[in-house]
Amino acid sequence: MGAIRHVPHPFPCQGSKRQLASQIVECIPRRTNRLIEPFAGSGAVTIATAYLKRANRFWLNDLHEPLVQLWKAIIQQPERLADLYERLWMRQRGRERDFYDKVRGRFNRTQHPQFFLYLLARCVKAVVRYNAQGQFNNSPDNRRLGTRPDSMRLNILQTAGLLRGRTRVSCRDFKSVLSEATPDDVVYMDPPYQGVCNTRDHRYCGAVSFHGFSTALRSLNDRGVPKVFVEEPDLFAMI
């Protein structure tokens, strides 16, 4: 089965499983009580699961605070976020590179979700990357202007419609999230590449050790919690 058409996709993010989501969702039992994503990222699997009505409730978690705040804005204040994005997108015209740098600076000072959304829409390969000082430092892709406001608004509003009122959003360590999982839940885990955690330019704010991950898996197995995995290189293969 290929990618599902018409599923909203509110923001790009390197490593997103959007193209694989339909295949992954096939592994999730129908009428699942709750789907938990401890490493939410773009939330592609959660969105597809909601779209296909495979689960009743959802839990999006990520250790990256700006990403969590963006998710909260998408679900809780979609119209306002779409308005703010449109304002930024329109103001960039004719001075795209200079404007991108200014937005990047404002995001590094404030962490506001509309700035983060704009950067994700315009940065090279949608890569979230920070320097040693914790500042977002990826450059713009000068070949494109980012998602048009009308498309962005539609994606945001549709995503909010799927998730509002039945989605928990948190910024916690994945082990803390997994400790609350029950046999009625399905846990989907797409942990970060090991090579993007402990480098000069971080793409994830915390490393995930093999020992910690395997211990968490053992705990899930002992408690009878269903799991769905996607293949990862390095330490994490399909389990």
XYZ file of N, CA and C in Angstrom:
717
model
N 0.852 -1.191 0.000
C 0.000 0.000 0.000
C 0.888 1.242 0.000
N 0.580 2.207 -0.852
C 1.375 3.419 -0.915
C 0.941 4.440 0.107
N 1.433 5.660 -0.074
C 1.077 6.738 0.848
C -0.416 7.035 0.747
N -1.033 7.399 1.864
C -2.454 7.723 1.876
C -2.631 9.133 1.328
N -3.558 9.279 0.396
C -3.818 10.608 -0.145
C -4.708 11.410 0.791
N -4.538 12.703 0.738
C -5.407 13.651 1.446
C -5.209 13.656 2.963
N -4.239 12.964 3.486
C -3.949 13.052 4.916
C -3.191 14.353 5.153
N -3.606 15.183 6.092
C -2.909 16.462 6.322
C -1.490 16.251 6.824
N -0.658 17.209 6.525
C 0.762 17.148 6.897
C 1.181 18.562 7.273
N 1.041 18.957 8.546
C 1.183 20.367 8.910
C 2.582 20.954 8.796
N 3.609 20.124 8.907
C 4.954 20.674 8.740
C 5.929 19.577 8.317
N 6.943 19.935 7.530
C 7.948 18.962 7.130
C 8.951 18.752 8.257
N 9.549 17.593 8.282
C 10.562 17.299 9.297
C 11.389 16.124 8.797
N 12.694 16.279 8.777
C 13.543 15.192 8.293
C 13.289 13.930 9.109
N 13.165 12.807 8.431
C 12.895 11.553 9.120
C 11.420 11.250 9.265
N 10.557 12.142 8.781
C 9.121 11.906 8.869
C 8.755 10.617 8.150
N 7.832 9.864 8.738
C 7.379 8.612 8.135
C 6.078 8.810 7.344
N 5.902 9.995 6.800
C 4.677 10.285 6.051
C 4.465 9.290 4.911
N 5.523 8.999 4.150
C 5.379 8.103 3.007
C 5.152 6.654 3.422
N 5.555 6.298 4.629
C 5.393 4.929 5.116
C 4.201 4.773 6.043
N 3.531 5.861 6.344
C 2.512 5.840 7.400
C 1.415 4.820 7.131
N 0.969 4.710 5.887
C -0.123 3.784 5.603
C 0.274 2.348 5.898
N 1.532 1.999 5.612
C 2.005 0.642 5.890
C 2.149 0.406 7.393
N 2.608 1.413 8.100
C 2.767 1.288 9.548
C 1.411 1.156 10.224
N 0.449 1.969 9.785
C -0.876 1.946 10.398
C -1.541 0.582 10.220
N -1.211 -0.132 9.147
C -1.763 -1.461 8.951
C -1.395 -2.410 10.089
N -0.324 -2.116 10.815
C 0.103 -2.951 11.941
C -0.622 -2.602 13.240
N -1.382 -1.521 13.229
C -2.083 -1.080 14.435
C -3.482 -1.687 14.450
N -3.842 -2.420 15.497
C -5.167 -3.061 15.542
C -6.292 -2.032 15.448
N -7.355 -2.406 14.790
C -8.525 -1.533 14.725
C -9.119 -1.364 16.115
N -9.719 -0.201 16.339
C -10.351 0.132 17.619
C -9.339 0.131 18.776
N -8.096 0.500 18.469
C -7.097 0.686 19.529
C -7.562 1.811 20.452
N -7.376 1.626 21.741
C -7.810 2.650 22.690
C -6.975 3.917 22.553
N -5.644 3.758 22.556
C -4.775 4.928 22.493
C -3.468 4.570 21.794
N -3.033 5.457 20.910
C -1.733 5.331 20.267
C -0.776 6.308 20.930
N 0.386 5.811 21.343
C 1.395 6.647 22.005
C 2.626 6.750 21.115
N 3.061 7.982 20.856
C 4.322 8.221 20.146
C 5.289 8.937 21.092
N 6.226 8.215 21.696
C 7.178 8.861 22.608
C 8.184 9.760 21.891
N 8.417 9.496 20.588
C 9.317 10.319 19.777
C 8.474 10.874 18.623
N 7.670 11.868 18.899
C 6.601 12.257 17.979
C 7.102 12.821 16.655
N 8.077 13.738 16.695
C 8.520 14.359 15.460
C 7.364 15.005 14.727
N 7.200 14.654 13.446
C 6.138 15.232 12.629
C 4.779 14.617 12.920
N 4.730 13.558 13.738
C 3.453 12.953 14.099
C 2.733 12.295 12.940
N 3.470 11.907 11.899
C 2.834 11.371 10.693
C 2.015 10.123 10.972
N 2.521 9.250 11.848
C 1.806 8.005 12.134
C 0.540 8.296 12.945
N 0.636 9.194 13.901
C -0.546 9.573 14.672
C -1.618 10.183 13.778
N -1.227 11.086 12.893
C -2.198 11.730 12.010
C -2.866 10.696 11.105
N -2.067 9.797 10.527
C -2.628 8.771 9.653
C -3.547 7.833 10.425
N -3.171 7.501 11.649
C -4.002 6.631 12.477
C -5.337 7.289 12.783
N -5.305 8.591 13.094
C -6.548 9.326 13.345
C -7.393 9.416 12.081
N -6.741 9.681 10.958
C -7.452 9.804 9.683
C -8.171 8.505 9.318
N -7.507 7.377 9.585
C -8.072 6.071 9.249
C -8.915 5.481 10.387
N -9.067 6.259 11.463
C -9.936 5.893 12.582
C -9.542 4.554 13.213
N -8.234 4.402 13.420
C -7.733 3.170 14.025
C -7.625 3.268 15.537
N -7.633 4.471 16.085
C -7.494 4.648 17.532
C -8.433 5.745 18.001
N -8.788 5.678 19.280
C -9.706 6.657 19.861
C -8.986 7.878 20.419
N -7.808 7.648 20.994
C -7.066 8.731 21.635
C -5.593 8.630 21.258
N -4.858 9.735 21.542
C -3.463 9.803 21.111
C -2.620 10.514 22.161
N -1.337 10.181 22.167
C -0.383 10.859 23.040
C 0.856 11.166 22.206
N 1.082 12.437 21.944
C 2.264 12.906 21.233
C 3.263 13.434 22.245
N 4.443 12.858 22.258
C 5.489 13.294 23.185
C 6.791 13.478 22.426
N 7.554 14.477 22.828
C 8.892 14.664 22.279
C 9.712 15.439 23.290
N 11.000 15.171 23.316
C 11.876 15.860 24.258
C 12.276 17.245 23.764
N 11.921 17.557 22.528
C 12.262 18.843 21.934
C 11.149 19.841 22.233
N 11.385 20.744 23.157
C 10.356 21.661 23.639
C 9.735 22.525 22.537
N 10.509 23.142 21.618
C 9.862 23.943 20.569
C 8.915 23.115 19.697
N 9.273 21.860 19.463
C 8.396 20.993 18.679
C 7.096 20.710 19.429
N 7.200 20.499 20.722
C 6.011 20.257 21.537
C 5.116 21.490 21.549
N 5.707 22.668 21.664
C 4.913 23.900 21.647
C 4.246 24.110 20.288
N 4.917 23.698 19.223
C 4.303 23.787 17.901
C 3.098 22.855 17.813
N 3.231 21.652 18.336
C 2.097 20.734 18.333
C 0.917 21.281 19.143
N 1.212 21.878 20.263
C 0.136 22.455 21.074
C -0.574 23.567 20.318
N 0.199 24.396 19.600
C -0.401 25.484 18.830
C -1.262 24.932 17.695
N -0.796 23.879 17.041
C -1.560 23.274 15.948
C -2.899 22.760 16.446
N -2.887 22.092 17.588
C -4.103 21.451 18.089
C -5.022 22.435 18.807
N -4.436 23.350 19.578
C -5.242 24.221 20.430
C -5.570 25.572 19.804
N -4.691 26.102 18.948
C -4.906 27.419 18.353
C -4.596 27.401 16.855
N -5.251 26.538 16.103
C -4.892 26.379 14.691
C -5.096 27.638 13.849
N -6.191 28.343 14.057
C -6.454 29.546 13.258
C -5.397 30.614 13.514
N -5.075 30.819 14.782
C -4.082 31.831 15.126
C -2.715 31.472 14.535
N -2.331 30.192 14.631
C -1.042 29.771 14.083
C -1.014 29.965 12.575
N -2.089 29.608 11.902
C -2.153 29.786 10.452
C -2.064 31.265 10.078
N -2.709 32.126 10.854
C -2.646 33.571 10.590
C -1.218 34.094 10.751
N -0.557 33.684 11.813
C 0.799 34.152 12.073
C 1.769 33.656 11.011
N 1.597 32.424 10.572
C 2.449 31.890 9.512
C 2.230 32.665 8.219
N 0.973 32.922 7.889
C 0.680 33.656 6.657
C 1.324 35.040 6.688
N 1.279 35.684 7.840
C 1.872 37.014 7.962
C 3.381 36.953 7.698
N 4.040 35.950 8.239
C 5.479 35.792 8.014
C 5.769 35.492 6.553
N 4.998 34.579 5.976
C 5.239 34.171 4.597
C 5.076 35.345 3.640
N 4.068 36.164 3.870
C 3.837 37.303 2.995
C 4.922 38.364 3.143
N 5.407 38.543 4.344
C 6.413 39.589 4.595
C 7.782 39.238 4.020
N 8.027 37.978 3.712
C 9.342 37.573 3.223
C 9.584 37.943 1.765
N 8.514 38.191 1.004
C 8.629 38.339 -0.436
C 9.542 39.507 -0.833
N 10.504 39.181 -1.688
C 11.451 40.173 -2.168
C 12.697 40.306 -1.319
N 12.707 39.704 -0.135
C 13.894 39.758 0.744
C 13.998 38.446 1.520
N 13.839 37.360 0.796
C 13.664 36.055 1.410
C 14.817 35.653 2.319
N 16.061 35.809 1.856
C 17.192 35.355 2.669
C 17.356 36.207 3.925
N 17.298 37.498 3.770
C 17.436 38.387 4.922
C 16.311 38.160 5.921
N 15.100 37.947 5.421
C 13.957 37.740 6.309
C 14.098 36.426 7.063
N 14.562 35.379 6.380
C 14.770 34.088 7.047
C 15.727 34.249 8.227
N 16.825 34.951 8.010
C 17.801 35.152 9.081
C 17.183 35.890 10.265
N 16.333 36.868 9.977
C 15.689 37.608 11.059
C 14.721 36.723 11.839
N 13.963 35.898 11.123
C 13.038 34.982 11.798
C 13.815 33.967 12.629
N 14.902 33.484 12.088
C 15.729 32.532 12.837
C 16.248 33.165 14.121
N 16.666 34.405 14.041
C 17.117 35.097 15.244
C 15.991 35.282 16.245
N 14.809 35.601 15.766
C 13.667 35.785 16.674
C 13.264 34.460 17.318
N 13.341 33.382 16.547
C 13.038 32.080 17.139
C 14.043 31.736 18.228
N 15.325 31.984 17.975
C 16.349 31.659 18.966
C 16.193 32.475 20.250
N 15.573 33.653 20.139
C 15.341 34.469 21.326
C 14.050 34.106 22.041
N 13.032 33.706 21.288
C 11.703 33.552 21.885
C 11.165 32.130 21.913
N 11.607 31.294 20.950
C 11.098 29.917 20.804
C 9.619 29.866 20.412
N 9.061 30.937 19.887
C 7.644 30.967 19.542
C 7.343 30.007 18.391
N 6.213 29.287 18.459
C 5.928 28.240 17.476
C 5.762 28.727 16.047
N 5.239 29.943 15.831
C 5.061 30.407 14.455
C 6.405 30.590 13.758
N 7.422 31.015 14.516
C 8.755 31.154 13.928
C 9.347 29.787 13.605
N 9.141 28.832 14.489
C 9.646 27.480 14.262
C 8.979 26.862 13.032
N 7.682 27.071 12.893
C 6.960 26.543 11.739
C 7.506 27.140 10.444
N 7.738 28.440 10.436
C 8.288 29.095 9.250
C 9.666 28.527 8.909
N 10.519 28.329 9.907
C 11.854 27.786 9.665
C 11.784 26.371 9.118
N 10.911 25.554 9.666
C 10.764 24.189 9.161
C 10.300 24.173 7.710
N 9.431 25.115 7.371
C 8.910 25.176 6.009
C 9.957 25.631 5.002
N 10.986 26.329 5.469
C 11.945 26.915 4.536
C 13.370 26.393 4.649
N 13.733 25.724 5.726
C 15.140 25.353 5.903
C 15.525 24.157 5.022
N 16.804 23.979 4.817
C 17.330 22.927 3.953
C 16.930 21.546 4.478
N 16.236 20.782 3.644
C 15.833 19.403 3.924
C 15.002 19.262 5.196
N 14.422 20.359 5.657
C 13.591 20.343 6.872
C 14.344 19.736 8.054
N 15.631 20.044 8.137
C 16.482 19.496 9.200
C 16.474 20.428 10.408
N 16.121 19.904 11.570
C 16.204 20.651 12.827
C 17.620 20.502 13.343
N 18.358 21.596 13.382
C 19.766 21.526 13.759
C 20.129 22.715 14.636
N 20.852 22.436 15.714
C 21.255 23.476 16.658
C 22.771 23.463 16.821
N 23.335 24.642 17.084
C 24.775 24.698 17.336
C 25.068 24.423 18.804
N 26.325 24.518 19.174
C 26.739 24.186 20.541
C 26.131 25.123 21.573
N 25.707 26.310 21.143
C 25.072 27.266 22.049
C 23.558 27.067 22.136
N 23.047 26.042 21.468
C 21.621 25.761 21.514
C 20.794 26.627 20.585
N 21.414 27.226 19.567
C 20.701 28.085 18.629
C 20.435 27.334 17.323
N 19.217 27.477 16.830
C 18.877 26.889 15.535
C 19.781 27.507 14.479
N 20.472 26.671 13.681
C 21.445 27.248 12.760
C 21.360 26.710 11.336
N 20.283 25.985 10.998
C 20.184 25.523 9.625
C 19.884 26.693 8.688
N 20.342 26.573 7.449
C 20.192 27.630 6.452
C 18.911 27.440 5.649
N 18.467 28.490 4.952
C 17.265 28.354 4.126
C 17.557 27.640 2.817
N 16.565 26.963 2.311
C 16.632 26.427 0.962
C 16.176 27.548 0.041
N 17.115 28.185 -0.622
C 16.804 29.370 -1.412
C 16.078 29.065 -2.717
N 15.844 27.778 -2.990
C 15.110 27.411 -4.200
C 13.600 27.477 -3.997
N 13.170 27.588 -2.750
C 11.729 27.585 -2.504
C 11.385 28.558 -1.379
N 10.124 28.925 -1.317
C 9.658 29.907 -0.336
C 8.940 29.270 0.841
N 8.817 27.938 0.839
C 8.076 27.282 1.901
C 6.621 27.078 1.506
N 5.911 26.289 2.275
C 4.514 25.980 1.997
C 3.684 27.255 1.882
N 2.860 27.331 0.834
C 2.011 28.501 0.664
C 1.009 28.598 1.817
N 0.638 29.806 2.215
C -0.251 29.979 3.377
C -1.570 29.243 3.274
N -2.171 29.185 2.061
C -3.458 28.509 1.946
C -3.321 27.007 2.190
N -2.233 26.418 1.683
C -1.985 24.992 1.916
C -1.640 24.734 3.377
N -0.839 25.608 3.961
C -0.469 25.451 5.366
C -1.708 25.526 6.255
N -2.570 26.488 5.979
C -3.786 26.655 6.781
C -4.658 25.396 6.700
N -4.828 24.879 5.498
C -5.653 23.685 5.321
C -5.072 22.510 6.107
N -3.767 22.323 6.022
C -3.125 21.217 6.737
C -3.244 21.370 8.244
N -3.049 22.583 8.733
C -3.149 22.829 10.170
C -4.571 22.589 10.668
N -5.553 23.143 9.966
C -6.938 23.019 10.416
C -7.420 21.570 10.347
N -7.043 20.859 9.306
C -7.447 19.461 9.203
C -6.795 18.609 10.287
N -5.534 18.874 10.579
C -4.858 18.136 11.641
C -5.504 18.413 12.986
N -5.800 19.680 13.242
C -6.476 20.037 14.495
C -7.825 19.341 14.601
N -8.539 19.264 13.487
C -9.834 18.602 13.497
C -9.738 17.126 13.839
N -8.648 16.479 13.433
C -8.453 15.060 13.724
C -8.033 14.817 15.172
N -7.268 15.744 15.746
C -6.629 15.474 17.035
C -7.208 16.253 18.218
N -7.893 17.343 17.969
C -8.383 18.174 19.067
C -9.349 17.398 19.970
N -9.161 17.561 21.273
C -10.059 16.955 22.243
C -9.751 15.518 22.592
N -8.796 14.917 21.911
C -8.459 13.531 22.241
C -6.975 13.233 22.139
N -6.172 14.299 22.245
C -4.721 14.132 22.140
C -4.015 14.797 23.302
N -3.158 14.048 23.944
C -2.290 14.569 24.995
C -0.948 14.918 24.353
N -0.404 16.075 24.702
C 0.889 16.512 24.170
C 1.812 16.796 25.347
N 3.014 16.238 25.306
C 3.923 16.410 26.437
C 5.368 16.490 25.979
N 6.206 17.008 26.880
C 7.654 17.095 26.653
C 8.331 16.362 27.813
N 8.502 15.069 27.642
C 9.039 14.221 28.705
C 10.033 13.220 28.130
N 10.861 12.664 28.999
C 11.742 11.584 28.605
C 10.892 10.380 28.187
N 11.319 9.670 27.144
C 10.492 8.585 26.623
C 10.222 7.503 27.654
N 11.168 7.268 28.556
C 10.958 6.225 29.576
C 9.829 6.599 30.522
N 9.689 7.885 30.817
C 8.601 8.351 31.668
C 7.252 8.126 30.994
N 7.211 8.370 29.684
C 5.970 8.151 28.936
C 5.626 6.663 28.913
N 6.603 5.835 28.626
C 6.350 4.395 28.525
C 5.912 3.793 29.857
N 6.316 4.415 30.963
C 5.928 3.891 32.269
C 4.414 3.978 32.488
N 3.722 4.842 31.728
C 2.278 4.996 31.862
C 1.494 4.189 30.832
N 2.187 3.530 29.906
C 1.497 2.749 28.885
C 0.852 1.515 29.505
N -0.293 1.148 28.974
C -1.044 -0.006 29.474
C -1.272 -0.998 28.332
N -1.732 -2.219 28.655
C -2.016 -3.198 27.591
C -3.101 -2.753 26.610
N -3.872 -1.733 26.960
C -4.892 -1.217 26.044
C -4.324 -0.242 25.024
N -3.057 0.157 25.202
C -2.415 1.110 24.307
C -1.576 0.389 23.261
N -1.288 1.100 22.173
C -0.268 0.688 21.216
C 0.802 1.765 21.225
N 2.052 1.359 21.347
C 3.173 2.294 21.374
C 3.920 2.205 20.045
N 4.048 3.333 19.366
C 4.841 3.401 18.136
C 6.100 4.192 18.446
N 7.259 3.569 18.210
C 8.521 4.232 18.530
C 9.416 4.356 17.311
N 9.813 5.574 17.041
C 10.729 5.893 15.953
C 11.862 6.725 16.558
N 12.766 6.071 17.291
C 13.801 6.821 18.022
C 14.774 7.508 17.077
N 15.455 8.547 17.562
C 16.369 9.313 16.705
C 17.605 8.513 16.348
N 18.180 8.855 15.210
C 19.453 8.286 14.813
C 20.493 8.556 15.895
N 21.323 7.564 16.172
C 22.385 7.778 17.150
C 23.359 8.864 16.685
N 23.547 8.964 15.366
C 24.518 9.921 14.855
C 24.077 11.367 14.862
N 22.878 11.665 15.336
C 22.420 13.053 15.336
C 22.247 13.603 16.750
N 22.708 12.853 17.751
C 22.498 13.268 19.137
C 23.740 13.890 19.755
N 24.850 13.226 19.649
C 26.070 13.690 20.312
C 27.075 14.215 19.294
N 26.654 15.184 18.504
C 27.504 15.779 17.493
C 27.607 17.280 17.733
N 28.458 17.923 16.947
C 28.652 19.372 17.126
C 27.364 20.127 16.846
N 26.669 19.738 15.780
C 25.385 20.352 15.441
C 24.281 19.350 15.746
N 23.610 19.554 16.855
C 22.617 18.593 17.321
C 21.339 18.656 16.496
N 20.786 17.474 16.191
C 19.480 17.400 15.543
C 18.448 16.813 16.494
N 18.875 16.480 17.689
C 17.946 16.001 18.706
C 18.532 16.420 20.034
N 17.683 16.767 20.983
C 18.199 17.395 22.200
C 18.643 16.404 23.253
N 18.488 15.120 23.021
C 18.952 14.152 24.000
C 19.239 12.817 23.347
N 20.344 12.194 23.717
C 20.695 10.897 23.165
C 19.826 9.810 23.791
N 19.622 8.726 23.034
C 18.880 7.574 23.520
C 19.843 6.397 23.546
N 20.192 5.942 24.714
C 21.161 4.859 24.825
C 20.527 3.521 24.508
N 21.336 2.611 24.002
C 20.835 1.274 23.700
C 20.346 0.589 24.969
N 21.102 0.730 26.062
C 20.714 0.081 27.317
C 19.381 0.624 27.814
N 19.228 1.947 27.809
C 17.977 2.532 28.282
C 16.800 2.140 27.424
N 17.027 2.069 26.114
C 15.954 1.704 25.203
C 15.549 0.244 25.395
N 16.546 -0.637 25.481
C 16.242 -2.056 25.644
C 15.572 -2.338 26.985
N 15.970 -1.609 28.032
C 15.323 -1.775 29.334
C 13.853 -1.361 29.262
N 13.586 -0.259 28.561
C 12.204 0.197 28.413
C 11.377 -0.819 27.636
N 11.972 -1.424 26.606
C 11.268 -2.450 25.842
C 10.942 -3.660 26.705
N 11.892 -4.034 27.527
C 11.672 -5.188 28.414
C 10.507 -4.913 29.356
N 10.441 -3.679 29.852
C 9.347 -3.322 30.750
C 8.005 -3.387 30.028
N 7.957 -2.904 28.775
C 6.723 -2.990 28.001
C 6.306 -4.444 27.785
N 7.277 -5.284 27.463
C 6.982 -6.702 27.259
C 6.438 -7.338 28.536
N 7.052 -7.017 29.649
C 6.625 -7.596 30.923
C 5.198 -7.184 31.268
N 4.807 -5.967 30.834
C 3.471 -5.462 31.144
C 2.449 -5.767 30.053
N 2.885 -6.449 28.984
C 1.965 -6.828 27.929
C 1.481 -5.680 27.082
N 2.325 -4.656 26.880
C 1.940 -3.493 26.084
C 2.308 -3.732 24.623
N 1.345 -3.671 23.689
C 1.656 -3.857 22.271
C 2.587 -2.754 21.778
N 3.412 -3.097 20.794
C 4.362 -2.134 20.246
C 4.364 -2.234 18.727
N 4.595 -1.107 18.074
C 4.820 -1.079 16.634
C 6.124 -0.343 16.423
N 7.002 -0.904 15.604
C 8.293 -0.279 15.388
C 8.521 -0.024 13.914
N 9.405 0.902 13.644
C 9.852 1.129 12.278
C 11.360 0.946 12.277
N 11.884 0.495 11.158
C 13.320 0.212 11.097
C 14.127 1.477 11.317
N 15.181 1.363 12.117
C 16.128 2.449 12.339
C 17.534 1.910 12.134
N 18.426 2.690 11.582
C 19.804 2.257 11.469
C 20.504 2.305 12.813
N 21.774 2.009 12.801
C 22.585 2.030 14.008
C 22.068 1.041 15.042
N 21.688 1.534 16.212
C 21.331 0.631 17.299
C 19.975 0.004 17.160
N 19.017 0.719 16.565
C 17.637 0.294 16.658
C 17.143 -0.335 15.366
N 17.086 -1.648 15.348
C 16.517 -2.367 14.208
C 15.083 -2.745 14.542
N 14.392 -3.294 13.561
C 13.022 -3.748 13.796
C 13.020 -4.806 14.896
N 12.182 -4.586 15.898
C 12.139 -5.516 17.044
C 10.772 -6.202 17.056
